[in-house]
XYZ file of C-alpha atoms in Angstrom:
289
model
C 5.913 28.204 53.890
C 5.275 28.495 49.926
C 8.756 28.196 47.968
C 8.861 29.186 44.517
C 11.274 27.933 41.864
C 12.349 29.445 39.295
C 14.146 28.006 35.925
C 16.334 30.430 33.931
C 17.165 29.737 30.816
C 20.128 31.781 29.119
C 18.389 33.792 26.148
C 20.605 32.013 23.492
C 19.458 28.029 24.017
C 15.330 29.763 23.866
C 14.981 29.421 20.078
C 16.080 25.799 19.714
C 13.294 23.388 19.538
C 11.851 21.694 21.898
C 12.976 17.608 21.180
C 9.933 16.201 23.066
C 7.767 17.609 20.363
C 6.310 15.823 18.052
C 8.267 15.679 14.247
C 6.067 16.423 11.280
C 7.090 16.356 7.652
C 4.413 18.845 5.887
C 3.788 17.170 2.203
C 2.347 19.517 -0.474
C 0.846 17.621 -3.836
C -0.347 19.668 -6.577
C -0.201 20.501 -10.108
C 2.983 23.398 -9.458
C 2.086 24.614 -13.125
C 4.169 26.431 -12.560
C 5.348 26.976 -8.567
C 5.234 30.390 -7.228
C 6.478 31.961 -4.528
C 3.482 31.691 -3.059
C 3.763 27.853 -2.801
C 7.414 27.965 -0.667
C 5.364 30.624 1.625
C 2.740 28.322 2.444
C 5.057 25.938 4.095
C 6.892 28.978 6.231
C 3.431 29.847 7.315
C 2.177 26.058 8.002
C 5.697 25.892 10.077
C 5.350 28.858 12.153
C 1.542 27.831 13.439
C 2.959 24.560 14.057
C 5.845 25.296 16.186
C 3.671 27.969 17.711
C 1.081 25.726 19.369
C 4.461 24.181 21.252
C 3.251 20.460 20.386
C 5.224 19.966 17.077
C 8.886 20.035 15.096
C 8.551 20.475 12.154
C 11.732 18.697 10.339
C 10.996 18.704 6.131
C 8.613 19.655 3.588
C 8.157 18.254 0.878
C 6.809 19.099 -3.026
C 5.431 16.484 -4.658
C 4.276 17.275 -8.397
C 1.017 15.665 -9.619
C 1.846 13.175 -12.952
C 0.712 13.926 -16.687
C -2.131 11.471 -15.731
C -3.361 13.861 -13.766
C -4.920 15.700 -17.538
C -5.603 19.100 -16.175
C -6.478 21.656 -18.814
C -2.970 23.159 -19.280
C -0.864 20.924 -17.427
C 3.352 20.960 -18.999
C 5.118 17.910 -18.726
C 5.599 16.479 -15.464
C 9.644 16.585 -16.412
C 9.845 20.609 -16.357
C 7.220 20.710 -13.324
C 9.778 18.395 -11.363
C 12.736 20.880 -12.438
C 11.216 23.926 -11.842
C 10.498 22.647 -7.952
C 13.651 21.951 -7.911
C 15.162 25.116 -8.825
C 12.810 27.028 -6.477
C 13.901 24.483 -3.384
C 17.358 24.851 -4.174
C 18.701 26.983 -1.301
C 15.948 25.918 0.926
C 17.645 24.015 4.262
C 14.158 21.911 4.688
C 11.734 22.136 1.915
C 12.470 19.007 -1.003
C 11.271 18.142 -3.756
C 10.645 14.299 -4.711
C 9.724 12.830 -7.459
C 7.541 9.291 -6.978
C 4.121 10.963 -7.593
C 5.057 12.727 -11.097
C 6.813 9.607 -11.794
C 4.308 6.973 -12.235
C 2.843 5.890 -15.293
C -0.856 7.000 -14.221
C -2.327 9.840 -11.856
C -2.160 8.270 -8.071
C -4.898 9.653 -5.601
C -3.432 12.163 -2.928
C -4.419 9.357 -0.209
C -2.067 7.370 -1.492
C 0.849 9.980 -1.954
C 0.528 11.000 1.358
C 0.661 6.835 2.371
C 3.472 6.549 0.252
C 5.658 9.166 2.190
C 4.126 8.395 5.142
C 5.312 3.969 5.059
C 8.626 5.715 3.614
C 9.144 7.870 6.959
C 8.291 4.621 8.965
C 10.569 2.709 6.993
C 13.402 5.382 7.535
C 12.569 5.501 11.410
C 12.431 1.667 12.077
C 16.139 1.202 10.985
C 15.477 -2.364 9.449
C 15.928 -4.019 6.311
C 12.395 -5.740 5.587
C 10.919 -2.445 4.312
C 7.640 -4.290 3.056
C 7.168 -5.652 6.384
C 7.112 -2.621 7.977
C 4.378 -1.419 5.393
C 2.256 -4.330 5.652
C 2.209 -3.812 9.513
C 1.210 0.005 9.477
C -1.326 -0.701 6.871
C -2.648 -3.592 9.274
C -2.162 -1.395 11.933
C -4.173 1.392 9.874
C -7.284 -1.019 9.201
C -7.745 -2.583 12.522
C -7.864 0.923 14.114
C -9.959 2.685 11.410
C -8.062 6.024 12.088
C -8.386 5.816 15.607
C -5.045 6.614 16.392
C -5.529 10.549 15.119
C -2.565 12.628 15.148
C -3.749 14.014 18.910
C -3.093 10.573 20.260
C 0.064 9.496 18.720
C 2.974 9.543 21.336
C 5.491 11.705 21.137
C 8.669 9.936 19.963
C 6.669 9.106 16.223
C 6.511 10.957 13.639
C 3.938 12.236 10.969
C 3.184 13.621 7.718
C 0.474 16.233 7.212
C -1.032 17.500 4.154
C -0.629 21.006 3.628
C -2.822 22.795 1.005
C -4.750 25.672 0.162
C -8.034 26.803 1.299
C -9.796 25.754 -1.944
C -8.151 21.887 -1.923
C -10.250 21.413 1.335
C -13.317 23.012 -0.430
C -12.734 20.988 -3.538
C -13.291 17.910 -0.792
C -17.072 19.172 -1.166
C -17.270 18.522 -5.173
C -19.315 15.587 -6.483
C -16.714 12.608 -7.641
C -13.316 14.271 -7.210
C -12.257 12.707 -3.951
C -13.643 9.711 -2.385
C -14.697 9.745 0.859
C -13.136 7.048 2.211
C -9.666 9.219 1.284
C -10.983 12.355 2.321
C -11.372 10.183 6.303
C -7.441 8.733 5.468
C -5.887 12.315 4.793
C -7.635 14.095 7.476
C -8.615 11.314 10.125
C -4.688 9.382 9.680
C -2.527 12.298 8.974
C -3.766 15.369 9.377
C -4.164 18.797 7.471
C -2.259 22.007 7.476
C -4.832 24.415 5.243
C -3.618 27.704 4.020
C -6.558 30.293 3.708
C -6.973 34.234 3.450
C -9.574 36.610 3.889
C -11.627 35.422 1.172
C -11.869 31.936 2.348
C -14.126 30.546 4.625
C -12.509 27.284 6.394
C -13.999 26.898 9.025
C -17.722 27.229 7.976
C -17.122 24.430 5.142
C -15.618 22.137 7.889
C -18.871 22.457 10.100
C -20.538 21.712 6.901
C -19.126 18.434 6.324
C -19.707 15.593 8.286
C -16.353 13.947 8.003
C -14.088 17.085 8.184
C -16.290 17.828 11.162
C -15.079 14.688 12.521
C -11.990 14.802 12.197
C -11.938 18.942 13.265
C -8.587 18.387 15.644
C -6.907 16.795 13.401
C -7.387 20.594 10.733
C -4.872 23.187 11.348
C -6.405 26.607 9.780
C -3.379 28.966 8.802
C -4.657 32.493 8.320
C -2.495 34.292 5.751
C -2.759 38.082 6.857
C -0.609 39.447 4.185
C -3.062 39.424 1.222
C -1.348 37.273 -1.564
C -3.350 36.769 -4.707
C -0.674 35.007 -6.636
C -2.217 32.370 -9.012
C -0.678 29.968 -11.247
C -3.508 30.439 -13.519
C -2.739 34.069 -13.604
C 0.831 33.676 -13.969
C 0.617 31.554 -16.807
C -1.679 34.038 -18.588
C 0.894 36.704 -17.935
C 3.847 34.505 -19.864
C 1.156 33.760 -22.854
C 0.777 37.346 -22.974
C 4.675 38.219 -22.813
C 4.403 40.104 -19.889
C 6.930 39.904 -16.590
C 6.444 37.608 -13.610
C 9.675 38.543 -11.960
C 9.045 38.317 -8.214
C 6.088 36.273 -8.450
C 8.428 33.323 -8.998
C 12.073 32.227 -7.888
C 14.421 33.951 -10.204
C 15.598 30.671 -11.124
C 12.351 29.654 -12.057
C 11.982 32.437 -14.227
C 14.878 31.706 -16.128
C 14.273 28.222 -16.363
C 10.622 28.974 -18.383
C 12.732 31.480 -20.206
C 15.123 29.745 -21.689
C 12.701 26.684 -22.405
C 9.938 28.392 -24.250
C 7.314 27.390 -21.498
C 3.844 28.265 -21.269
C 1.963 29.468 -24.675
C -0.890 30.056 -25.788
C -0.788 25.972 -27.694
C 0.625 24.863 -24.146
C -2.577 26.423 -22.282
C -5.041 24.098 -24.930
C -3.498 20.750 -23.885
C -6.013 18.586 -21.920
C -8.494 20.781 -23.043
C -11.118 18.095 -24.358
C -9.779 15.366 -21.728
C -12.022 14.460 -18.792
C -10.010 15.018 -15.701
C -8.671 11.840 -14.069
C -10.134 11.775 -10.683
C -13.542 12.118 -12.627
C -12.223 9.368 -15.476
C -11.220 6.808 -12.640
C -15.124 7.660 -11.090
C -17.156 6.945 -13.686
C -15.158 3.745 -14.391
C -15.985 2.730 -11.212
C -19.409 3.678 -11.676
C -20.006 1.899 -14.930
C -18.265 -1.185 -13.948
């Protein structure tokens, strides 16, 4: 005699989440020069594949400008960057904005942004007082397993943070001296990668390329963004040189925020133009010492 049971489940508990899955806090670093619309979609897109594959929750995401160290060709001030976020999170119930990267006094490498929210999350979840000994033991832990412990093998009651980024971040992991590789095994080997791509973008055939992303392949969630989107900051910032509209390509807020401050002119778009980017500065100083 076969007996089959069944579970029903009244249509109005389906859509809460599941609190066996695991938490995830998707981090976005970046220049946000200035943040589009396009940015806050990315995270409603890395959430829904998430939550879709039934093994995560996720619970924030978070925008964390990159510092005037940084010396990208065009780069504002770190201070109006910060705001801007800030205006375009404001009615978000999830998505923050914080304010440690843009803060510091010289560029930090993403590896160590993505640490940095990552010790503050384990901090936060330990409920104890000695908050540097809970960093020096993940760190420890960190080195003696040499990213062993991939996000497919933590249990279920942790949490993580995952970088989530654009189809051409994870193909700028390919250029000579921009990242170190030893980072590039952190981000995606530790923590894990939410990439954002669209038709034009080939992910998947630059991870077989690479040794380490191929490595680390689980640990790469590829987001396909169906709904072509072309917005650029680049192009955007053009646009308000040129004194033309960019309503709806930005928060309103936004818009009025550049408005009102005079942002983004032809003078603005020349600053950092003879300075070596940092990630290449901080190379060759390691090269020539």
């Amino acid at each position: 005699v076969c007996v089959l049971y069944f579970l029903w489940v009244p249509s109005k508990y389906k859509h809460l989440p599941n609190l066996h899955n695991e938490k995830v806090v998707l981090l976005a670093c970046g220049s946000f020069n200035p943040i589009t619309n396009m940015h806050l979609r990315m995270f409603e897109l890395a959430r829904d594949h998430l939550v879709d594959t039934g093994q995560y929750r996720v619970v924030k995401g978070i925008i964390s400008p990159v510092g005037d160290g940084y010396k990208k060709k065009g780069l504002i001030e770190a201070s109006h960057r910060l705001e801007m976020a800030r205006l375009a999170t404001k009615d978000s119930d999830w998505i923050t904005v914080d304010a440690w990267e843009c803060l510091q006094p010289e560029w930090v490498e993403t590896a160590k942004v993505v640490r940095h929210h990552y010790d503050d999350l384990l901090a936060a979840e330990q409920n104890i007082d000695d908050v540097d000994t809970v960093k020096y033991t993940k760190r420890r832990r960190v080195e003696e397993n040499h990213f062993q412990g991939s996000s497919s093998d933590r249990g279920r009651d942790s949490s993580q943070v995952m970088l989530l980024c654009g189809a051409d971040v994870l193909e700028s992991f390919g250029i000579p001296n921009l990242w170190k590789q030893e980072d590039i095994a952190e981000i995606v080997g530790r923590y894990g990668l939410v990439c954002i791509t669209r038709n034009s973008n080939d992910p998947h055939k630059f991870i077989h390329q690479s040794d380490t992303l191929w490595k680390y392949r689980k640990n790469i969630h590829v987001v396909r963004e169906w709904v072509t989107n072309e917005i650029s900051a680049t192009h955007i910032r053009r646009a308000l040189r040129r004194g033309r509209s960019v309503r709806y390509l930005l928060p309103d807020k936004v818009v009025r925020y550049v408005q009102e401050n005079d942002l983004y002119s032809a003078e603005s778009e020349k600053k950092n133009a003879d300075v070596v980017l940092a990630p290449f500065q901080k190379c060759s100083g390691a090269l020539s010492s």
